[in-house]
Amino acid sequence: DTGVSQNPRHKITKRGQNVTFRCDPISEHNRLYWYRQTLGQGPEFLTYFQNEAQLEKSRLLSDRFSAERPKGSFSTLEIQRTEQGDSAMYLCASSLIGNTEAFFGQGTRLTVV
Amino acid sequence: KQEVTQIPAALSVPEGENLVLNCSFTDSAIYNLQWFRQDPGKGLTSLLLIQSSQREQTSGRLNASLDKSSGRSTLYIAASQPGDSATYLCAVENDSNYQLIWGAGTKLIIKP
């Protein structure tokens, strides 16, 4: 296992288009997180899955955002009707249940033009 | 509401120096604290995890300490090298909701 994998690494889209990102966590990890990071800031929590269940969503996650984790494996994050303010690095992390480290992917950098 | 602060925002030191990065948090009810490294335009690499019951963790030239009661953690880097140049972020995992709450990071430059 090579760690947490995110695709694509970069995405440029026109305002109003829909985009979908994928995250493949470390295979035995049952927790999966999505974060968003803008330049010069720390990441901000978006949502969290334990196995296939989405247990928590941030208020940052507007109705245009939806995340899924079918079968408790990979996860997708979709943004509908993208806005320029959605431009950011979207980071995925996974961990085991319990008091363990979170491991991050390389992120997907979204630019909305 | 948990808030995490990192000071300084940026630090530039000559190669070979020992240095300390600081992280403070407002709510002591944490599960753990993690230090991460981030290279420009890249994801996050976990460096050290300190459980709430622990006082410090060490990995190679890195040593992280945790004082829950005062809401502080430090990351000590010994014998700094140019390859240590990166942004260092600390994050706390709260007891209540398992989220990581992040500081804005310290941008470290090690001059050859």
Short mmCIF file of C-alpha atoms in Angstrom, two decimals:
data_model
loop_
_atom_site.label_atom_id
_atom_site.label_comp_id
_atom_site.label_asym_id
_atom_site.label_seq_id
_atom_site.Cartn_x
_atom_site.Cartn_y
_atom_site.Cartn_z
CA ASP A 1 0.00 0.00 0.00
CA THR A 2 1.50 3.32 -1.04
CA GLY A 3 -0.55 5.51 1.28
CA VAL A 4 -3.50 7.81 0.66
CA SER A 5 -4.03 8.53 -3.03
CA GLN A 6 -5.97 11.46 -4.45
CA ASN A 7 -7.03 12.08 -8.03
CA PRO A 8 -6.75 14.27 -9.91
CA ARG A 9 -3.78 16.21 -8.55
CA HIS A 10 -4.89 19.39 -10.31
CA LYS A 11 -8.23 20.50 -11.73
CA ILE A 12 -9.02 23.71 -13.57
CA THR A 13 -12.69 24.30 -14.22
CA LYS A 14 -14.96 27.09 -15.35
CA ARG A 15 -17.31 28.67 -12.87
CA GLY A 16 -20.62 26.85 -12.80
CA GLN A 17 -19.25 23.45 -13.76
CA ASN A 18 -19.39 20.38 -11.54
CA VAL A 19 -16.22 18.63 -10.38
CA THR A 20 -15.58 15.34 -8.60
CA PHE A 21 -12.49 14.31 -6.69
CA ARG A 22 -11.53 10.83 -5.58
CA CYS A 23 -9.65 9.64 -2.50
CA ASP A 24 -8.33 6.12 -1.95
CA PRO A 25 -7.39 5.72 1.71
CA ILE A 26 -4.90 3.30 3.21
CA SER A 27 -6.68 -0.02 2.80
CA GLU A 28 -7.21 -1.02 6.43
CA HIS A 29 -8.18 2.47 7.60
CA ASN A 30 -11.83 2.84 8.54
CA ARG A 31 -11.83 6.61 9.09
CA LEU A 32 -11.69 9.04 6.17
CA TYR A 33 -11.64 12.83 6.30
CA TRP A 34 -11.89 15.64 3.79
CA TYR A 35 -10.26 19.01 4.47
CA ARG A 36 -9.91 22.20 2.46
CA GLN A 37 -6.83 24.42 2.58
CA THR A 38 -6.35 27.89 1.14
CA LEU A 39 -3.00 29.59 0.70
CA GLY A 40 -1.26 30.49 3.94
CA GLN A 41 -3.85 28.84 6.14
CA GLY A 42 -4.15 25.56 7.95
CA PRO A 43 -6.64 23.00 6.65
CA GLU A 44 -10.33 23.34 7.50
CA PHE A 45 -12.43 20.29 8.27
CA LEU A 46 -15.16 19.46 5.74
CA THR A 47 -16.48 16.01 6.55
CA TYR A 48 -15.68 12.66 8.16
CA PHE A 49 -16.61 9.04 7.45
CA GLN A 50 -16.33 6.03 9.68
CA ASN A 51 -16.52 3.09 7.30
CA GLU A 52 -19.37 4.01 4.92
CA ALA A 53 -21.21 6.28 7.36
CA GLN A 54 -20.80 10.04 7.06
CA LEU A 55 -20.72 10.99 10.73
CA GLU A 56 -19.99 14.67 10.62
CA LYS A 57 -20.22 17.58 8.22
CA SER A 58 -18.86 21.06 8.67
CA ARG A 59 -20.99 24.13 8.14
CA LEU A 60 -18.45 24.91 5.41
CA LEU A 61 -19.98 22.08 3.41
CA SER A 62 -22.77 23.92 1.60
CA ASP A 63 -25.54 22.23 -0.34
CA ARG A 64 -23.32 22.32 -3.41
CA PHE A 65 -20.90 19.90 -1.79
CA SER A 66 -21.56 16.20 -1.39
CA ALA A 67 -19.30 13.39 -0.27
CA GLU A 68 -19.78 9.66 -0.43
CA ARG A 69 -17.90 6.60 0.66
CA PRO A 70 -19.65 3.61 -0.83
CA LYS A 71 -18.72 0.29 0.76
CA GLY A 72 -16.41 2.07 3.16
CA SER A 73 -13.51 2.10 0.73
CA PHE A 74 -12.71 5.02 -1.59
CA SER A 75 -14.50 8.35 -1.24
CA THR A 76 -15.63 11.01 -3.68
CA LEU A 77 -16.18 14.71 -3.07
CA GLU A 78 -18.38 16.47 -5.60
CA ILE A 79 -18.80 20.21 -5.93
CA GLN A 80 -21.72 21.37 -8.02
CA ARG A 81 -21.97 24.77 -9.71
CA THR A 82 -18.43 25.71 -8.74
CA GLU A 83 -17.66 29.26 -7.64
CA GLN A 84 -14.34 31.09 -7.61
CA GLY A 85 -14.34 30.88 -3.83
CA ASP A 86 -14.13 27.09 -4.10
CA SER A 87 -10.56 27.40 -5.40
CA ALA A 88 -8.39 25.63 -2.82
CA MET A 89 -6.41 22.49 -2.10
CA TYR A 90 -8.73 19.64 -1.14
CA LEU A 91 -7.03 17.16 1.17
CA CYS A 92 -8.09 13.65 2.10
CA ALA A 93 -6.82 11.79 5.15
CA SER A 94 -7.39 8.37 6.65
CA SER A 95 -6.77 6.74 9.99
CA LEU A 96 -7.72 3.79 12.11
CA ILE A 97 -10.41 4.11 14.75
CA GLY A 98 -8.79 5.04 18.03
CA ASN A 99 -6.05 7.41 18.97
CA THR A 100 -3.91 7.10 15.86
CA GLU A 101 -2.17 9.24 13.31
CA ALA A 102 -4.00 10.67 10.33
CA PHE A 103 -2.23 10.13 7.01
CA PHE A 104 -2.82 12.61 4.23
CA GLY A 105 -2.85 12.36 0.48
CA GLN A 106 -1.08 14.83 -1.79
CA GLY A 107 -4.27 16.77 -2.31
CA THR A 108 -6.26 17.96 -5.30
CA ARG A 109 -5.69 21.59 -6.22
CA LEU A 110 -8.86 23.12 -7.65
CA THR A 111 -8.79 26.35 -9.64
CA VAL A 112 -12.12 27.84 -10.67
CA VAL A 113 -11.79 30.40 -13.45
CA LYS B 1 -14.46 26.49 20.50
CA GLN B 2 -10.95 25.13 20.04
CA GLU B 3 -8.44 27.54 18.55
CA VAL B 4 -4.88 26.67 17.62
CA THR B 5 -2.17 29.29 17.22
CA GLN B 6 1.36 28.91 15.93
CA ILE B 7 4.09 31.42 16.58
CA PRO B 8 6.13 32.57 14.78
CA ALA B 9 4.44 32.59 11.37
CA ALA B 10 7.84 32.44 9.71
CA LEU B 11 11.36 31.67 10.84
CA SER B 12 14.69 31.79 9.03
CA VAL B 13 17.81 30.33 10.66
CA PRO B 14 21.29 29.26 9.51
CA GLU B 15 21.97 25.60 8.91
CA GLY B 16 23.08 23.66 11.97
CA GLU B 17 21.11 25.61 14.54
CA ASN B 18 18.69 24.02 16.95
CA LEU B 19 15.24 25.60 16.88
CA VAL B 20 11.85 25.48 18.56
CA LEU B 21 8.44 25.93 16.96
CA ASN B 22 5.50 26.76 19.18
CA CYS B 23 1.86 25.71 19.13
CA SER B 24 -0.83 26.76 21.61
CA PHE B 25 -4.43 25.66 21.96
CA THR B 26 -7.33 27.05 23.96
CA ASP B 27 -9.22 23.90 25.05
CA SER B 28 -7.22 21.31 26.95
CA ALA B 29 -9.76 18.52 26.31
CA ILE B 30 -7.81 16.94 23.48
CA TYR B 31 -7.29 13.36 22.34
CA ASN B 32 -3.93 14.04 20.79
CA LEU B 33 -1.76 16.58 19.06
CA GLN B 34 0.03 16.02 15.78
CA TRP B 35 2.83 17.87 14.07
CA PHE B 36 2.88 17.84 10.27
CA ARG B 37 5.23 19.05 7.60
CA GLN B 38 4.01 20.55 4.33
CA ASP B 39 6.22 21.29 1.34
CA PRO B 40 5.02 23.98 -1.11
CA GLY B 41 1.99 22.86 -3.10
CA LYS B 42 2.06 19.41 -1.53
CA GLY B 43 0.07 17.40 0.96
CA LEU B 44 0.85 16.90 4.63
CA THR B 45 3.37 14.50 6.11
CA SER B 46 2.80 13.39 9.68
CA LEU B 47 5.90 13.89 11.83
CA LEU B 48 4.89 13.09 15.39
CA LEU B 49 1.71 12.23 17.29
CA ILE B 50 1.50 12.88 21.03
CA GLN B 51 -1.37 11.22 22.89
CA SER B 52 -3.09 13.34 25.54
CA SER B 53 -1.55 11.19 28.28
CA GLN B 54 2.00 11.64 26.96
CA ARG B 55 4.46 14.45 27.54
CA GLU B 56 6.75 14.04 24.54
CA GLN B 57 7.59 12.04 21.45
CA THR B 58 10.87 11.77 19.57
CA SER B 59 11.73 10.83 16.01
CA GLY B 60 15.30 11.30 14.85
CA ARG B 61 16.21 14.98 15.14
CA LEU B 62 12.66 15.93 16.08
CA ASN B 63 11.23 16.11 19.58
CA ALA B 64 7.69 17.24 20.34
CA SER B 65 6.44 18.07 23.81
CA LEU B 66 2.93 18.51 25.12
CA ASP B 67 1.72 20.41 28.19
CA LYS B 68 -2.05 19.98 28.20
CA SER B 69 -2.67 22.07 31.28
CA SER B 70 -1.08 25.15 29.76
CA GLY B 71 -2.32 24.40 26.24
CA ARG B 72 1.12 24.31 24.66
CA SER B 73 3.24 22.11 22.46
CA THR B 74 6.71 22.64 21.07
CA LEU B 75 8.52 21.02 18.18
CA TYR B 76 12.27 20.97 18.67
CA ILE B 77 14.45 20.44 15.61
CA ALA B 78 18.08 19.64 16.31
CA ALA B 79 20.96 20.42 13.96
CA SER B 80 18.74 21.93 11.28
CA GLN B 81 19.40 21.18 7.60
CA PRO B 82 18.29 22.95 4.39
CA GLY B 83 16.03 19.95 3.70
CA ASP B 84 14.05 20.85 6.82
CA SER B 85 12.74 23.95 5.04
CA ALA B 86 8.96 23.61 4.88
CA THR B 87 5.82 24.76 6.64
CA TYR B 88 5.21 23.02 9.95
CA LEU B 89 1.64 22.70 11.16
CA CYS B 90 0.25 21.47 14.43
CA ALA B 91 -3.23 20.06 14.81
CA VAL B 92 -5.24 18.91 17.81
CA GLU B 93 -7.88 16.22 17.81
CA ASN B 94 -10.66 17.12 20.21
CA ASP B 95 -12.19 14.64 22.63
CA SER B 96 -15.65 15.39 21.39
CA ASN B 97 -15.68 15.15 17.64
CA TYR B 98 -12.49 13.59 16.30
CA GLN B 99 -11.82 16.52 13.98
CA LEU B 100 -8.36 17.93 13.58
CA ILE B 101 -8.23 21.63 14.41
CA TRP B 102 -5.24 23.30 12.80
CA GLY B 103 -2.87 26.13 13.34
CA ALA B 104 -1.91 28.28 10.34
CA GLY B 105 1.63 26.92 10.38
CA THR B 106 5.18 28.20 10.77
CA LYS B 107 7.11 28.62 7.54
CA LEU B 108 10.68 27.54 8.24
CA ILE B 109 13.65 28.41 6.05
CA ILE B 110 17.05 26.90 6.80
CA LYS B 111 19.81 28.88 5.11
CA PRO B 112 22.82 26.88 3.86
#
